[in-house]
Amino acid sequence: MQRLRYLLLITLLVGLALGAVSPVLAQEGSPGVLTISTTYPSMVIGIGETVTVSLEIYSPSAQTVLLEVSDLPKDWKAEFRGGGREIRSVYVNRDATSKVDLRLSPPDTLKAGTYQLKVIAKGNSGTAELPLELIVKDKIPPKLSFETDFPTIRGGSDFTFRFSVTLKNDGDEDITVSLSAEAPREFSVVFKSAGKDITNLPTDIKAGSSQRIDVEAVPLTSVPVGSYPINITAQGDNVNAQLTLTAEVVGQPSLSITTPDGRLSGSATLGKDNPIKLVLRNSGNSPALGVKLSASSPAGWTVTFDPEEILEVPANGEVEVTMNVKPADQAIAGDYMLTLRAQPNESATKSADFRVTVQTSTLWGIVGIALIAAAVVIVGMAVVRFGRR
């Protein structure tokens, strides 16, 4: 009985001793868990595409980890890459992670389907496996296309035609394209993106993306009324896209205010209406309709037109108008400025400055001369009379 108690006491002491040292042994000697992982274990690739899988290998203890691939599909090639070289193993520090790339190259004869393989990491602490899945699809061939909501824009012969188009890359590969335009010789065409001129620069269009491009067509001369096609082209490697835009030049009046002799000046006499002949000339390619005439003049002046409204000034034609000018009663002799305006329907107002030289009435000149003559006679008579005395 005493021997039994002694054995139990020894067993208890041994158990307590083992329990006290076991945590230390686990910390120093236990290898922990080796793991291998990737952010994208299942990927979709195109036929003939080489894919690189980024791997992360974690180890709770410092060790060298051997790497290999199992269940590799037939005719596939696999290699681990690190530091710019092909590798077969990687050293992982204690409680740290090392990164490795796995490059997979399928054969050119690969068919669409789902392919599976495993990445295996072997270390002193054990083995870790990572299943990978590659879903191979037929790659969409390169394809470019243009789209626009407004292929036709109307404007006058001095109008800048601005088209907004979208160039799309519907393929699975990035494409570098060059842009060109075929336009009538009367037009200059430039391409812009984000406000910058890209006419002579290659443009990169990412796979499955699109880019907004502005096309500006500027008439170099006065262009006759008509429709002018502008063919734009985006040319990439073995692929291109084309789109026809139309600049529709519409008729537009172009008014000017002048006189029969071309001089924008005249004279006016105080105290009466002074008729002055004006000419409304239309050098545009469309008649100016419903032209209303008005003027800004000095205070107290009266300026009227006959007629005040002209029904039509023909294209490349002219119409004569009479302007009646009556200066203010208190005006003094000198030069004054009038601003004349012609406002057609649905068109911009045209204006011109007209100088008016105010002259005093001839009657007042005659009166002045008579007064001077009378004064001379009176002075002469006085000299004769008092000179004799």
XYZ file of C-alpha atoms in Angstrom, residues 255-258 264 280 292-296 338-344 348-354:
25
model
C -24.787 92.102 -94.120
C -22.764 95.300 -94.204
C -23.839 98.955 -93.948
C -22.210 101.446 -96.290
C -19.295 106.225 -93.750
C -27.362 97.542 -97.175
C -34.833 96.157 -89.030
C -32.799 99.373 -88.940
C -31.974 101.424 -85.844
C -29.374 103.907 -84.643
C -27.730 105.190 -81.470
C -23.830 107.629 -84.941
C -23.949 103.841 -84.537
C -26.126 102.223 -87.203
C -27.561 98.706 -86.762
C -29.182 96.201 -89.130
C -30.954 93.244 -87.472
C -32.138 90.425 -89.807
C -26.586 88.305 -86.012
C -26.895 92.082 -85.860
C -24.506 94.069 -88.041
C -23.425 97.563 -87.010
C -21.347 100.426 -88.377
C -20.146 103.795 -87.055
C -21.187 106.819 -89.139
